[in-house]
PDB file of C-alpha atoms and ligand atoms in Angstrom:
ATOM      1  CA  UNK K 123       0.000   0.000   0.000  1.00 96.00           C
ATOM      2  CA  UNK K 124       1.027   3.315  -0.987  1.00 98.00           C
ATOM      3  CA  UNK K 125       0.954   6.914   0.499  1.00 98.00           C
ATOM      4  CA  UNK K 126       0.470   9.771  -1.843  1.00 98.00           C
ATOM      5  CA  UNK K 127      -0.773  12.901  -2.691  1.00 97.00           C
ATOM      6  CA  UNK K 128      -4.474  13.061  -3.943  1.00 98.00           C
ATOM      7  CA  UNK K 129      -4.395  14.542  -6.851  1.00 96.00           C
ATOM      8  CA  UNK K 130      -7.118  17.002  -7.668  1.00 94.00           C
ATOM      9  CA  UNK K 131      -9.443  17.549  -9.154  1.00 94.00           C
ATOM     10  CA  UNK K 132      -9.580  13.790 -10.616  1.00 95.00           C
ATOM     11  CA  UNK K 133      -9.578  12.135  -7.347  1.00 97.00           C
ATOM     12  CA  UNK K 134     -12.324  14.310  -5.515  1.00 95.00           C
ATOM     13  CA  UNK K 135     -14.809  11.705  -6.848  1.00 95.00           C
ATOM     14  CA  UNK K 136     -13.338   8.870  -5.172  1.00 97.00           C
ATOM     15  CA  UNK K 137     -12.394  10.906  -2.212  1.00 97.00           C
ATOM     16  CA  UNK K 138     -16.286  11.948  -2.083  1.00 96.00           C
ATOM     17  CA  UNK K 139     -16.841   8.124  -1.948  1.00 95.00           C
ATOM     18  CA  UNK K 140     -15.015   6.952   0.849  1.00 97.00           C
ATOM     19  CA  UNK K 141     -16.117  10.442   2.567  1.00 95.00           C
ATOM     20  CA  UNK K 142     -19.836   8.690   2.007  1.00 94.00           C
ATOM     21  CA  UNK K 143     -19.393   5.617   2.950  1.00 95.00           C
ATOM     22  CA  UNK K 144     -17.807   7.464   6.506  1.00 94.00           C
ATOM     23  CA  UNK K 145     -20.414   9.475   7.037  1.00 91.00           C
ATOM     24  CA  UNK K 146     -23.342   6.227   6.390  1.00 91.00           C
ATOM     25  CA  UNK K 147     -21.258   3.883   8.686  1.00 91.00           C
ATOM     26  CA  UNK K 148     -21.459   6.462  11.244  1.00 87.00           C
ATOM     27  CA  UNK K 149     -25.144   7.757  10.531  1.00 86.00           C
ATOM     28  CA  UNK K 150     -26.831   5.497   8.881  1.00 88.00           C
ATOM     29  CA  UNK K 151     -29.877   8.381   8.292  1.00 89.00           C
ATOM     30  CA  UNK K 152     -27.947  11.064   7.010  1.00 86.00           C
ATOM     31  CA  UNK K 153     -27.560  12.235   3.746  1.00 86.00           C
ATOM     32  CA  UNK K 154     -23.734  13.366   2.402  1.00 81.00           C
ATOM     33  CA  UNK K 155     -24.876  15.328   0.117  1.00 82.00           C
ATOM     34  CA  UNK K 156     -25.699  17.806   2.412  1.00 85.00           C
ATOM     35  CA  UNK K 157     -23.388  17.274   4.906  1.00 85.00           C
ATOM     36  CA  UNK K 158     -20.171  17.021   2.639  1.00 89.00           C
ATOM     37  CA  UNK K 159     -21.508  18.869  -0.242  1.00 91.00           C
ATOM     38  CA  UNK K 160     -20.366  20.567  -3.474  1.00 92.00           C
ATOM     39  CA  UNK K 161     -19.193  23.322  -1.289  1.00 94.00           C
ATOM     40  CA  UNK K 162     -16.548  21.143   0.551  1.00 94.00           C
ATOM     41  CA  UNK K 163     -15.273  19.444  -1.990  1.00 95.00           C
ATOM     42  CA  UNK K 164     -14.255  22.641  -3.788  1.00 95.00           C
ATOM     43  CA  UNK K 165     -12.928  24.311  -0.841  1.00 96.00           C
ATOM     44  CA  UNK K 166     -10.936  21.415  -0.616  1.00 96.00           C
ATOM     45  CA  UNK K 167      -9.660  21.890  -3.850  1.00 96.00           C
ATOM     46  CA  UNK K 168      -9.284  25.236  -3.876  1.00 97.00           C
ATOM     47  CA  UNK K 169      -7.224  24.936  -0.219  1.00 97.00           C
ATOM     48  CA  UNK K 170      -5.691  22.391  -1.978  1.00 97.00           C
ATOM     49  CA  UNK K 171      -4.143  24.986  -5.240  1.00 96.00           C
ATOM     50  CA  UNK K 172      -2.772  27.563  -2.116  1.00 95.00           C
ATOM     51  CA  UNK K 173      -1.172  24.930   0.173  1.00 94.00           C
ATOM     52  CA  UNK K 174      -3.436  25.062   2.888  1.00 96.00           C
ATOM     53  CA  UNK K 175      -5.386  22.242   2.613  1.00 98.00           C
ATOM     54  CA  UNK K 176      -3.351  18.520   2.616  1.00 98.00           C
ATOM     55  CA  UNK K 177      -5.304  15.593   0.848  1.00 98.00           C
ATOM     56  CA  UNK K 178      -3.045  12.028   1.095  1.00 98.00           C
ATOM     57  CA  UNK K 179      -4.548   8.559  -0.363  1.00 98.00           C
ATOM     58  CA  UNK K 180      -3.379   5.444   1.023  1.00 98.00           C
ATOM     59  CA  UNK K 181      -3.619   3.098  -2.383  1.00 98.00           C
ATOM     60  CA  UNK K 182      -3.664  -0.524  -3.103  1.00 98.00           C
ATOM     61  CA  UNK K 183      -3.252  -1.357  -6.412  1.00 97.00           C
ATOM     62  CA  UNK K 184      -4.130   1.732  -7.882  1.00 95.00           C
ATOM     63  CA  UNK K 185      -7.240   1.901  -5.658  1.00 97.00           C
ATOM     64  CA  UNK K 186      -7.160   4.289  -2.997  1.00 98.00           C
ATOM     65  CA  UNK K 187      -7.906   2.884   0.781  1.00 98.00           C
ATOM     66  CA  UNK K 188      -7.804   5.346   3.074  1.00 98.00           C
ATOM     67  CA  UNK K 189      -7.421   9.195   3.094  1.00 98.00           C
ATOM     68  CA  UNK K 190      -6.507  11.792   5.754  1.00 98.00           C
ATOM     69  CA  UNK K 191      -7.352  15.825   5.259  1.00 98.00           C
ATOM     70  CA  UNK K 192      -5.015  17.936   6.771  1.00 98.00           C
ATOM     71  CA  UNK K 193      -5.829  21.690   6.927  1.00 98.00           C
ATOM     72  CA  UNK K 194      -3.203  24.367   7.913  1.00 98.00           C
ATOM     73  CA  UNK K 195      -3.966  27.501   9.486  1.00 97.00           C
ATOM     74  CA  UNK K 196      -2.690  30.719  11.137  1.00 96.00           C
ATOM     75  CA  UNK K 197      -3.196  31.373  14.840  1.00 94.00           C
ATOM     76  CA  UNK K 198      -5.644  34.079  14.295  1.00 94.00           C
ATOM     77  CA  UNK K 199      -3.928  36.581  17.257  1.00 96.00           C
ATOM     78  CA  UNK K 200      -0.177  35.340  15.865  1.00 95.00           C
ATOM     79  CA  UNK K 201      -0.005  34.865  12.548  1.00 91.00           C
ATOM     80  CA  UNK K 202       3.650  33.429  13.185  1.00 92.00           C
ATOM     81  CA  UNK K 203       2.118  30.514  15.114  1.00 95.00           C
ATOM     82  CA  UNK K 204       0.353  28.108  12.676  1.00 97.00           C
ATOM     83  CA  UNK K 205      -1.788  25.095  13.458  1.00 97.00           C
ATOM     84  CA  UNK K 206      -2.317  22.152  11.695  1.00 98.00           C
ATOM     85  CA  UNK K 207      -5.575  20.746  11.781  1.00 98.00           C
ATOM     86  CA  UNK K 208      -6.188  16.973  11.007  1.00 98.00           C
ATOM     87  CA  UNK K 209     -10.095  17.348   9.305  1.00 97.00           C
ATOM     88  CA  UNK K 210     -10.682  13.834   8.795  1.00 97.00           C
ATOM     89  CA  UNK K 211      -9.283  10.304   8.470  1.00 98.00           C
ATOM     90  CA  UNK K 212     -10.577   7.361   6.979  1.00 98.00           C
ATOM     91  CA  UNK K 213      -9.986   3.998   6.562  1.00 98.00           C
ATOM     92  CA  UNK K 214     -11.967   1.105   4.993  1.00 98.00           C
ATOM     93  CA  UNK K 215     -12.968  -1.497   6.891  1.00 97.00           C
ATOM     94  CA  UNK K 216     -11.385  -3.979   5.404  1.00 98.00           C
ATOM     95  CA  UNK K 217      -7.952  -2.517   5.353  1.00 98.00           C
ATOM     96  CA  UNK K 218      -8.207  -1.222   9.452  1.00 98.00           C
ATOM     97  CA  UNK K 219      -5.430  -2.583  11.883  1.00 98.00           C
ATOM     98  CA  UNK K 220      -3.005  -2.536   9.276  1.00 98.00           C
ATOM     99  CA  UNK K 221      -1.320   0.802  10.157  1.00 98.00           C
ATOM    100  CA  UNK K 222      -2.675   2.674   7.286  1.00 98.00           C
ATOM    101  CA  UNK K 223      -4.221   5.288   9.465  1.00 98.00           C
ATOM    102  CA  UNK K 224      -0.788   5.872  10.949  1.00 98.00           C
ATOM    103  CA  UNK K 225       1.497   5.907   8.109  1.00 98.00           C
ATOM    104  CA  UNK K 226      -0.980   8.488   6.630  1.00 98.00           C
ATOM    105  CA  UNK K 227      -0.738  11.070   9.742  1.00 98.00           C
ATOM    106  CA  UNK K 228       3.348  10.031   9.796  1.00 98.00           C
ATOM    107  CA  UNK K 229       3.074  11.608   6.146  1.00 98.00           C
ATOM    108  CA  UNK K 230       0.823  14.346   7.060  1.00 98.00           C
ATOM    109  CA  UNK K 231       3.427  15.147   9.648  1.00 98.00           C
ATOM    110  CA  UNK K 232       6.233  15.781   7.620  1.00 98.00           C
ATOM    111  CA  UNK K 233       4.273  18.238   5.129  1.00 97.00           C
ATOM    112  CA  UNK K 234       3.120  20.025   8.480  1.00 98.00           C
ATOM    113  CA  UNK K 235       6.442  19.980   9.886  1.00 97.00           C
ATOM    114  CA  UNK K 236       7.982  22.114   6.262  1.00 96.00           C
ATOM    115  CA  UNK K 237       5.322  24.561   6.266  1.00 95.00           C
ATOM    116  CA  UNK K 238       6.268  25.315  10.238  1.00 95.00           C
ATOM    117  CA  UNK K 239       2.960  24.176  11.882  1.00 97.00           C
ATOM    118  CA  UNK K 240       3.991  24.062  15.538  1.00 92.00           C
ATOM    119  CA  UNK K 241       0.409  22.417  17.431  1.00 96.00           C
ATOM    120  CA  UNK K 242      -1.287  19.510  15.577  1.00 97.00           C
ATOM    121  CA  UNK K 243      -5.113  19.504  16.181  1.00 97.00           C
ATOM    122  CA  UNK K 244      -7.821  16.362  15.921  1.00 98.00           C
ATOM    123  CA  UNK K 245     -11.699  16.624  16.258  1.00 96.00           C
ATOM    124  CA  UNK K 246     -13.612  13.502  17.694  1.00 95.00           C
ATOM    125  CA  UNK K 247     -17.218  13.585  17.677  1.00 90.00           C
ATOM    126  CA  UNK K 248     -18.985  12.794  20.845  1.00 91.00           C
ATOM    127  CA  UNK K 249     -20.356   9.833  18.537  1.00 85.00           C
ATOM    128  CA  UNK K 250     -17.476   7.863  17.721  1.00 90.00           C
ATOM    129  CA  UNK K 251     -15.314   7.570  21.043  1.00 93.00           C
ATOM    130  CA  UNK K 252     -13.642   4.421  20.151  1.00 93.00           C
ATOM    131  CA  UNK K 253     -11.279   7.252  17.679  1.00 96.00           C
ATOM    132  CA  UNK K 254      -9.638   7.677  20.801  1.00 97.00           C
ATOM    133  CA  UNK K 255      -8.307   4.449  21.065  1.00 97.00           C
ATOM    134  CA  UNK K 256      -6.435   5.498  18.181  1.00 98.00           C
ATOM    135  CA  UNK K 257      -5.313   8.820  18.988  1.00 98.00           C
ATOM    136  CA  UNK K 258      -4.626   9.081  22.749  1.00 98.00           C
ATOM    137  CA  UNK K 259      -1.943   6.229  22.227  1.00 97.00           C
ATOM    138  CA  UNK K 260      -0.001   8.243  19.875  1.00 96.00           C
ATOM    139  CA  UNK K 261       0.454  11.727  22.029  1.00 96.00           C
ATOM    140  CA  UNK K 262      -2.676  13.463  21.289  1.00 98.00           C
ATOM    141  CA  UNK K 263      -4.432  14.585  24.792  1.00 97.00           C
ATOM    142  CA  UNK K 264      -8.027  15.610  24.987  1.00 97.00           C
ATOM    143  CA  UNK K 265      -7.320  19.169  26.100  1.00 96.00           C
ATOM    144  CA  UNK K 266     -10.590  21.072  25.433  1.00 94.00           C
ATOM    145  CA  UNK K 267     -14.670  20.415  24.848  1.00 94.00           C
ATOM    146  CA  UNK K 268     -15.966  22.183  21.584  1.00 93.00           C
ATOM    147  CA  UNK K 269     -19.501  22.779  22.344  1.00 96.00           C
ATOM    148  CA  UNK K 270     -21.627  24.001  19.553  1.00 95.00           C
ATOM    149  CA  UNK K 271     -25.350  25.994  19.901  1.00 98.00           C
ATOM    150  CA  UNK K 272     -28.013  26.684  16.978  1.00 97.00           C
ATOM    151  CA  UNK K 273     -28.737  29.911  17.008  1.00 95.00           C
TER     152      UNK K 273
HETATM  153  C1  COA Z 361      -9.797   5.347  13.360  1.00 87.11           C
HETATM  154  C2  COA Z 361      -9.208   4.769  12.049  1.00 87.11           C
HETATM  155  C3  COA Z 361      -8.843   5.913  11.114  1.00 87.11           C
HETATM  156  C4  COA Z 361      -7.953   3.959  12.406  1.00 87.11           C
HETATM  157  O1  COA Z 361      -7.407   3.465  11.193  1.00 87.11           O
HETATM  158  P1  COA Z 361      -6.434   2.190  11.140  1.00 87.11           P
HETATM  159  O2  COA Z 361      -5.704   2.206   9.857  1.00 87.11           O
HETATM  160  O3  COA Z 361      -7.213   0.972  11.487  1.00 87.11           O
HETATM  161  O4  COA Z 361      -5.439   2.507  12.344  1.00 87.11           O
HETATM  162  P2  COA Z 361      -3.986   1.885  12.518  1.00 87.11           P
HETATM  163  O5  COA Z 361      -3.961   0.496  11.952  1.00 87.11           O
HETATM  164  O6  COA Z 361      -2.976   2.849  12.023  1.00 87.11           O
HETATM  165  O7  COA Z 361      -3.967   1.779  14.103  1.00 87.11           O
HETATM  166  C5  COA Z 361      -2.890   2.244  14.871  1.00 87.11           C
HETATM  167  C6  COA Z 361      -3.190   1.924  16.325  1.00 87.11           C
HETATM  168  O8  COA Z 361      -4.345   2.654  16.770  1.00 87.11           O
HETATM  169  C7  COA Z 361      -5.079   1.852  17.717  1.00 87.11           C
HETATM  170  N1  COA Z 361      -6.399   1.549  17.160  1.00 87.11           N
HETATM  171  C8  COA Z 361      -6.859   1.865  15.917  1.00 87.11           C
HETATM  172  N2  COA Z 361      -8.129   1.459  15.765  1.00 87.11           N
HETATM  173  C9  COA Z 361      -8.481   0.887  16.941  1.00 87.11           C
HETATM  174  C10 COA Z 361      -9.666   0.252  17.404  1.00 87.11           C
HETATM  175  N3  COA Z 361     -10.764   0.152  16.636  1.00 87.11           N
HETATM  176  N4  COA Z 361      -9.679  -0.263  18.648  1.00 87.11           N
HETATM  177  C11 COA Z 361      -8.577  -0.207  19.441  1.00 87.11           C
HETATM  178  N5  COA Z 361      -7.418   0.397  19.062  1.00 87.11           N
HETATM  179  C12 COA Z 361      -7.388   0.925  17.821  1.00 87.11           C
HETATM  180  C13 COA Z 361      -4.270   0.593  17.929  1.00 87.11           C
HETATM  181  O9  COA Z 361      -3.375   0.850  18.988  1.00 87.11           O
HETATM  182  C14 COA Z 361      -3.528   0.485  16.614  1.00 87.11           C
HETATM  183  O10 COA Z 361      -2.355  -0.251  16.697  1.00 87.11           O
HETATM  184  P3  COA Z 361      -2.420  -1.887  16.647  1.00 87.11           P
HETATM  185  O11 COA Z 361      -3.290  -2.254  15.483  1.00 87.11           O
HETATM  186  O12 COA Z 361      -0.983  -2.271  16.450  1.00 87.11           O
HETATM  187  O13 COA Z 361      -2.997  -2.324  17.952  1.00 87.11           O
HETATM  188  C15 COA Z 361     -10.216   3.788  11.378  1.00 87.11           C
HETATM  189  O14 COA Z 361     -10.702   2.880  12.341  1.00 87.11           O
HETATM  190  C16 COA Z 361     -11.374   4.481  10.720  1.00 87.11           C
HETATM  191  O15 COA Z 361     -11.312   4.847   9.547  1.00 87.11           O
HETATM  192  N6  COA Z 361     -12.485   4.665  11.467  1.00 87.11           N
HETATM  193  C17 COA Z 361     -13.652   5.325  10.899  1.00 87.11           C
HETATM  194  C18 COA Z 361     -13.378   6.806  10.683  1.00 87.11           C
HETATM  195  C19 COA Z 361     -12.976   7.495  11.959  1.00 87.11           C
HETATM  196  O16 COA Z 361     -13.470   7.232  13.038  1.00 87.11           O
HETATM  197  N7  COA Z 361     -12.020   8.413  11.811  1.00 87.11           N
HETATM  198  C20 COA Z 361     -11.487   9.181  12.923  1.00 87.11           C
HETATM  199  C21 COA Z 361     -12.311  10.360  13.143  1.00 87.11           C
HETATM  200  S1  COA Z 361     -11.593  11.418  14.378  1.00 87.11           S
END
C-alpha cells in the first residue's frame, strides 16, 4: 500500500466516496450530500491549489484505501504561530489494523512539519469515542470540549 498525494481535481470523486461511505457507517440516516456537499469538496480543492489544505490517499493497487485531510492555518492573534488541523481520516474497513491510518498522519506530519505548523489539532465527535483508542496512544491529549449551539 502506498501513500500519496491526492491529486485534484480527478480524485475528488473517489475521495467523495469513501467520505460517504464514513459518514453512512457512522449515521446510517444522514444524507452526504448535504453534509459534505459541493461546497466542501471545492474548498478542498481550492485549499488544496494555495497549500493550505493537505489531501493524502493510502492506495492498493491503484485503488485508494484510506485518506486523511489535513488543513493548515494561522493562529488568528499570531499569525507566526500556525496550526495544523487533522479534518478527517478514513480507513476502509477492510484494510483497518493494518497501520494505514498511521502511516498516513506520519506523512501528514512531515508536510506540516515544512510549512512550520507548531500544534497539531484532531476533532472527535462525541459519537465515535472508540477514535480515541487510536489517537490518545499516539500523544494526542483531549485538552478542550468544543460545544456548539443553533442559534
Ligand atoms: C480510526 C481509524 C482511522 C484507524 O485506522 P487504522 O488504519 O485501522 O489505524 P492503525 O492500523 O494505524 O492503528 C494504529 C493503532 O491505533 C489503535 N487503534 C486503531 N483502531 C483501533 C480500534 N478500533 N480499537 C482499538 N485500538 C485501535 C491501535 O493501537 C492500533 O495499533 P495496533 O493495530 O498495532 O494495535 C479507522 O478505524 C477508521 O477509519 N475509522 C472510521 C473513521 C474514523 O473514526 N475516523 C477518525 C475520526 S476522528
Amino acid at each position: 500500500v502506498e501513500i500519496r498525494e491526492a491529486s485534484l481535481p480527478d480524485e475528488l470523486l473517489v475521495l467523495r466516496q469513501m467520505m460517504n461511505a464514513y459518514l453512512v457507517e457512522f449515521d446510517p440516516e444522514s444524507d452526504p450530500a448535504t453534509y459534505w456537499d459541493d461546497g466542501y469538496f471545492a474548498a478542498c480543492q481550492e485549499g488544496a491549489s494555495r497549500g493550505a489544505i493537505q489531501i493524502l490517499f493510502a492506495v492498493d493497487a491503484a485503488v485508494p484505501v484510506a485518506f486523511i485531510i489535513g488543513r493548515i492555518e494561522d493562529l488568528w492573534y499570531r499569525p507566526s504561530l500556525k496550526l495544523g488541523h487533522i479534518e478527517e481520516i478514513y480507513v476502509v474497513p477492510t484494510y483497518r489494523r493494518r497501520g494505514l491510518a498511521k502511516s498516513l498522519l506520519s506523512r501528514l506530519k512531515l508536510q506540516f512539519r515544512d510549512r512550520d505548523v507548531a500544534t497539531m489539532t484532531a476533532l472527535v465527535h462525541c459519537l465515535n469515542p472508540s477514535a480515541l483508542l487510536f489517537w490518545l496512544p499516539i500523544g494526542f491529549e483531549i485538552q478542550a470540549y468544543h460545544l456548539f449551539a443553533p442559534l
